[in-house]
XYZ file of C-alpha atoms in Angstrom:
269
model
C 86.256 -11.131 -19.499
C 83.832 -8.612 -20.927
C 82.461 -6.281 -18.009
C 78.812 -6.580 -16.809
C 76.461 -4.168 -15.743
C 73.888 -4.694 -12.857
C 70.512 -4.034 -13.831
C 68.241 -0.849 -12.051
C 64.986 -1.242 -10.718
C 62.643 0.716 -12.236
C 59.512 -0.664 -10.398
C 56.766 2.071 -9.575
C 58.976 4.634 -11.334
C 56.995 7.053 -14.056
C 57.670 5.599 -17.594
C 60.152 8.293 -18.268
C 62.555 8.139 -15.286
C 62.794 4.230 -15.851
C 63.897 5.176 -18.969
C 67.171 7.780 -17.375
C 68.061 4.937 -15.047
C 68.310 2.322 -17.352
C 70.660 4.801 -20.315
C 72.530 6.103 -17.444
C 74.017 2.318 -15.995
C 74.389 1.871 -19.883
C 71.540 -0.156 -21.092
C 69.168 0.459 -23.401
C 64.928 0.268 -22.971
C 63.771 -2.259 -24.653
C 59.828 -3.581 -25.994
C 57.392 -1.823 -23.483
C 53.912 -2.977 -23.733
C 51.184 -1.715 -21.008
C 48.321 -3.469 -19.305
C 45.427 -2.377 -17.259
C 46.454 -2.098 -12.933
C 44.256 -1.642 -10.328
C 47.621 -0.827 -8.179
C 49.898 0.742 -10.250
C 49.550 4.493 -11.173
C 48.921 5.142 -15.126
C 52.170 5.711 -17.137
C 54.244 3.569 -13.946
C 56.295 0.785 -14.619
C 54.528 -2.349 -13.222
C 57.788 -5.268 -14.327
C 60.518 -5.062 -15.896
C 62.514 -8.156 -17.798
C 65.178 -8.662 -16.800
C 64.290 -7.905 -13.365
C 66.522 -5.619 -11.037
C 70.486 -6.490 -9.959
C 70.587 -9.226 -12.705
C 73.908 -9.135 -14.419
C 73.883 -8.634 -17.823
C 76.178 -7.124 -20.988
C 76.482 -3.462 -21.209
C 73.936 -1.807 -23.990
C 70.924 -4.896 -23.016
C 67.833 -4.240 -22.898
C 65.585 -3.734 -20.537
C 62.084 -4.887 -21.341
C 58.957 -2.804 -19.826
C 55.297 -3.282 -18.721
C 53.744 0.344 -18.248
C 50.350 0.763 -16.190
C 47.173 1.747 -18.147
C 45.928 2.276 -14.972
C 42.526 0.649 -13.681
C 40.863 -1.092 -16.782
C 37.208 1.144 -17.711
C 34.147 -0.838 -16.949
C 30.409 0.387 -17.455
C 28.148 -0.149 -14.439
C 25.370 -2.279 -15.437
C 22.170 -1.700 -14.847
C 20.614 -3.144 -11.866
C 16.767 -1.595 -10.591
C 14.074 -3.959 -10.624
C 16.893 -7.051 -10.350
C 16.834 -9.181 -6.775
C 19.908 -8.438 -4.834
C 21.583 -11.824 -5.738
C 20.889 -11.010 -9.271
C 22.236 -7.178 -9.184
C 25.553 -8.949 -6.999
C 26.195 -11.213 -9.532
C 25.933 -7.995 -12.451
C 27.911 -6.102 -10.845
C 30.651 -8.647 -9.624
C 30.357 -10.128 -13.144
C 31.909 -7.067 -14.636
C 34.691 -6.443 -12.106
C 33.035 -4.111 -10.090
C 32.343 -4.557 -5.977
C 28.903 -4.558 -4.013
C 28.779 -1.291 -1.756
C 26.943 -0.203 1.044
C 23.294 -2.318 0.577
C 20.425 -0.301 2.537
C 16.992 -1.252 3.095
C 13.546 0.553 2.480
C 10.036 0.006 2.330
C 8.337 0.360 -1.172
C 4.969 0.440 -2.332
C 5.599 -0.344 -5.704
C 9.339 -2.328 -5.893
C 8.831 -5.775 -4.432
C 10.546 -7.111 -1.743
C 14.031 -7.899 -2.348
C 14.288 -6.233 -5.492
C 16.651 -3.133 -6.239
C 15.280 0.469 -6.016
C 18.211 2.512 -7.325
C 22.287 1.668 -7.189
C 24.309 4.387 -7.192
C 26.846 5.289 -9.705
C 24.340 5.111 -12.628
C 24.263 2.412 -15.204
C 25.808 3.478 -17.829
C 28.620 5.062 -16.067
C 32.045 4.557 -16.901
C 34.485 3.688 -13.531
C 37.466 2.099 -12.551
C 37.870 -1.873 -12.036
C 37.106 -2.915 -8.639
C 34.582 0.644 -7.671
C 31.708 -0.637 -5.353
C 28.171 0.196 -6.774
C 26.000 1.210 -3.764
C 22.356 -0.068 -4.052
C 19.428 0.353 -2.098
C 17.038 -2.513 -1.803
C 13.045 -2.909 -0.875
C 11.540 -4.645 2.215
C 8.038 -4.175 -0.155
C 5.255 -2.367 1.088
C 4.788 -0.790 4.509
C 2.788 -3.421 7.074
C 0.084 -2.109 9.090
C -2.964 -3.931 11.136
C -6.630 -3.982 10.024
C -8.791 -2.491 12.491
C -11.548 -4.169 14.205
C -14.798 -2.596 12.379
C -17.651 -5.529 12.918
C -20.422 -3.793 14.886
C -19.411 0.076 13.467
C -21.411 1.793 11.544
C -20.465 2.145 7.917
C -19.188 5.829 7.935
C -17.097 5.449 11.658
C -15.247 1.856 9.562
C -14.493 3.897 7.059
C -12.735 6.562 9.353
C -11.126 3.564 10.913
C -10.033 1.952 7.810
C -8.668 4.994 6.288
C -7.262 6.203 9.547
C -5.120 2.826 9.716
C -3.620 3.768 6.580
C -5.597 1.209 4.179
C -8.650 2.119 1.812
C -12.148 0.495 1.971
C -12.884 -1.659 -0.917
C -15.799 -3.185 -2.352
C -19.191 -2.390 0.117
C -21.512 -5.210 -0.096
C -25.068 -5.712 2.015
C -26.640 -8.648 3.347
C -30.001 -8.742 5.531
C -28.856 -10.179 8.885
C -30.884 -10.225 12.156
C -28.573 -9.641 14.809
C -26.363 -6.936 13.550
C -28.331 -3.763 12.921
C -28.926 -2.104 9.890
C -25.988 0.083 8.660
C -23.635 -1.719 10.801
C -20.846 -3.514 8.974
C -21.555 -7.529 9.762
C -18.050 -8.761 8.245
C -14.745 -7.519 7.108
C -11.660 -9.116 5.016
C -8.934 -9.078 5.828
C -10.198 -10.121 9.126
C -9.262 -7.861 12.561
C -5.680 -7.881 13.454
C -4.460 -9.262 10.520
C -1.198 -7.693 8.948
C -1.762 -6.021 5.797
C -0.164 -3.717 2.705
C -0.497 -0.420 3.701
C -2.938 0.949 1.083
C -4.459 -2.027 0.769
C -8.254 -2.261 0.622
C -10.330 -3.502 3.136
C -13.925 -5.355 2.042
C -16.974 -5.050 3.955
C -20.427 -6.425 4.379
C -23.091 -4.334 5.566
C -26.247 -5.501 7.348
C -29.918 -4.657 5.594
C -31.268 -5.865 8.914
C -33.643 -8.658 9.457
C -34.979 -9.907 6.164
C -38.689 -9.075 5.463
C -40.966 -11.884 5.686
C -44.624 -12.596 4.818
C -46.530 -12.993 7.949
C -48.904 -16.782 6.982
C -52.465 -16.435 7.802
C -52.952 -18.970 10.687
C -56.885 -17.964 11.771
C -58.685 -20.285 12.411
C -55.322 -22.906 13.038
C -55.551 -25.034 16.314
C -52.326 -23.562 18.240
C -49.879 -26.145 17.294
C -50.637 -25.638 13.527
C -50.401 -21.918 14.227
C -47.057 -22.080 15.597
C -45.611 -24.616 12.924
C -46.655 -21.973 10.512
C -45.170 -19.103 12.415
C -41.892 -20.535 12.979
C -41.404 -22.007 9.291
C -41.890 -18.481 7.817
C -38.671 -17.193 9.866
C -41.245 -15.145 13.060
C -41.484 -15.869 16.463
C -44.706 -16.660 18.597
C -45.385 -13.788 20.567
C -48.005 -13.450 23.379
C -50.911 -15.353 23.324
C -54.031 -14.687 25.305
C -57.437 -16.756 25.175
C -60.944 -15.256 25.177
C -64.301 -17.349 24.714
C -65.689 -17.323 21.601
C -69.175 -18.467 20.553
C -68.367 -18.906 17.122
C -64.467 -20.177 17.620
C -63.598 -24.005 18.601
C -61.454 -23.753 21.368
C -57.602 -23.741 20.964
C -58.199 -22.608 17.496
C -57.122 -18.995 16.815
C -59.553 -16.070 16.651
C -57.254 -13.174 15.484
C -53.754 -12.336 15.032
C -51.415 -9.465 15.258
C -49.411 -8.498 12.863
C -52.666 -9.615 10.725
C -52.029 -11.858 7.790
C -50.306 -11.034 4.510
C -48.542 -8.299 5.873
C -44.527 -7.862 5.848
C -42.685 -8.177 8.993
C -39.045 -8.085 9.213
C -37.495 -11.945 9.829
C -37.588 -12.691 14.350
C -40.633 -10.189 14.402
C -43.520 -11.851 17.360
C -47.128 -13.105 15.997
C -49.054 -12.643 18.977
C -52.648 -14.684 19.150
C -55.939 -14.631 20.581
């Protein structure tokens, strides 16, 4: 019966001291062929065929798989990408998600990738985590209350909350007083972009109004006429008149024809 030699392990050993084990229990190496390991140190033996303490004829062989090492991937390029996007890139391609941090960005929207770190374009291992950093989108702040200010102190305010004033617009308005801002939008405590732009309407005052000519008008008519042109009776005294009917009006003051801002009294005689 022919004498048989146990075969050595070679597992994890460096290419060339597999080789010395297997000549010195009187085999011979046999077909090595290598493929990528994320385990198994470059130039190691990752399996052998046959495998170790098989019995086999002196001057076999013993077949080889040698370690490449980790197989070379380039890291794809991620910015601008959503994170579920940039995860499925980068998992796509073998590599892992890293560390994911947050910041606020005024110009990368919420959600999306800011930067990844390594590069893409760089060549790693299998299996290295690419480290991103992803925006929460711009900074929030709240819009000051400026109704009522004046237009220079809502500007201060505006600017002060860390937004801009946008477009300045004027209406006439007769409670708020001129130069005052009489609206705002965004409206007061709403949450906004920081650097966004905050729109206000600025009050002319009371519209200007004709004042009617109502001489001569019984009272009634006088006040009809008044109110319909946007004034206000004022005080009215009564005098005798020799030339007047009575209840009609002798005179009036502002007189008529003039311009009077809008709510401005008529008084009558």
């Amino acid at each position: 019966t022919q004498m048989m030699v146990s075969v050595p392990n070679v597992v994890g050993m460096a290419q060339a001291a597999a080789g010395t084990s297997i000549t010195g229990a009187g085999l011979v190496v046999g077909a090595i062929t290598q493929q990528n390991s994320p385990t198994v140190p470059i130039g190691s033996v990752i399996s052998q065929t046959p495998t170790a303490d098989s019995s086999v004829v002196p001057g076999s062989a013993v077949a080889l798989v040698v370690s490449l090492g980790p197989a070379q991937v380039s890291v794809p390029g991620v910015v601008g990408q959503t994170q579920s996007a940039a995860t499925s890139a980068i998992t796509g391609v073998g590599l892992t998600v890293g560390t994911v941090t947050q910041q606020n960005s005024a110009t990368v929207p919420a959600g999306a990738v800011i930067s990844q770190n390594p590069a893409a374009g760089t060549t790693v291992n299998s299996g290295t985590a690419v480290a991103l950093l992803v925006s929460l989108g711009p900074v929030q702040v709240s819009v000051p209350d400026v109704v009522g200010s004046t237009e220079a102190a809502a500007g201060t305010a505006i600017t002060g909350a860390g937004l801009i004033v946008g477009t300045v617009s004027q209406q006439y308005n007769a409670t708020v007083p001129a130069g005052n801002v009489a609206s705002q939008l965004p409206a007061a405590g709403a949450s906004a972009d920081l650097g966004s732009a905050v729109s206000l309407v600025i009050s002319l005052g009371p519209g200007l109004v004709t004042v009617p000519d109502v001489v001569g008008m019984t009272q009634t008519a006088a006040t009809s006429a008044i109110t319909a042109a946007g004034l206000v009776v004022g005080t009215v005294t009564q005098q005798y008149s020799a030339t007047v009917p009575n209840g009609t009006v002798i005179s009036q003051a502002p007189t008529a024809g003039g311009q009077a801002a809008a709510s401005t009294a008529v008084a009558l005689v």
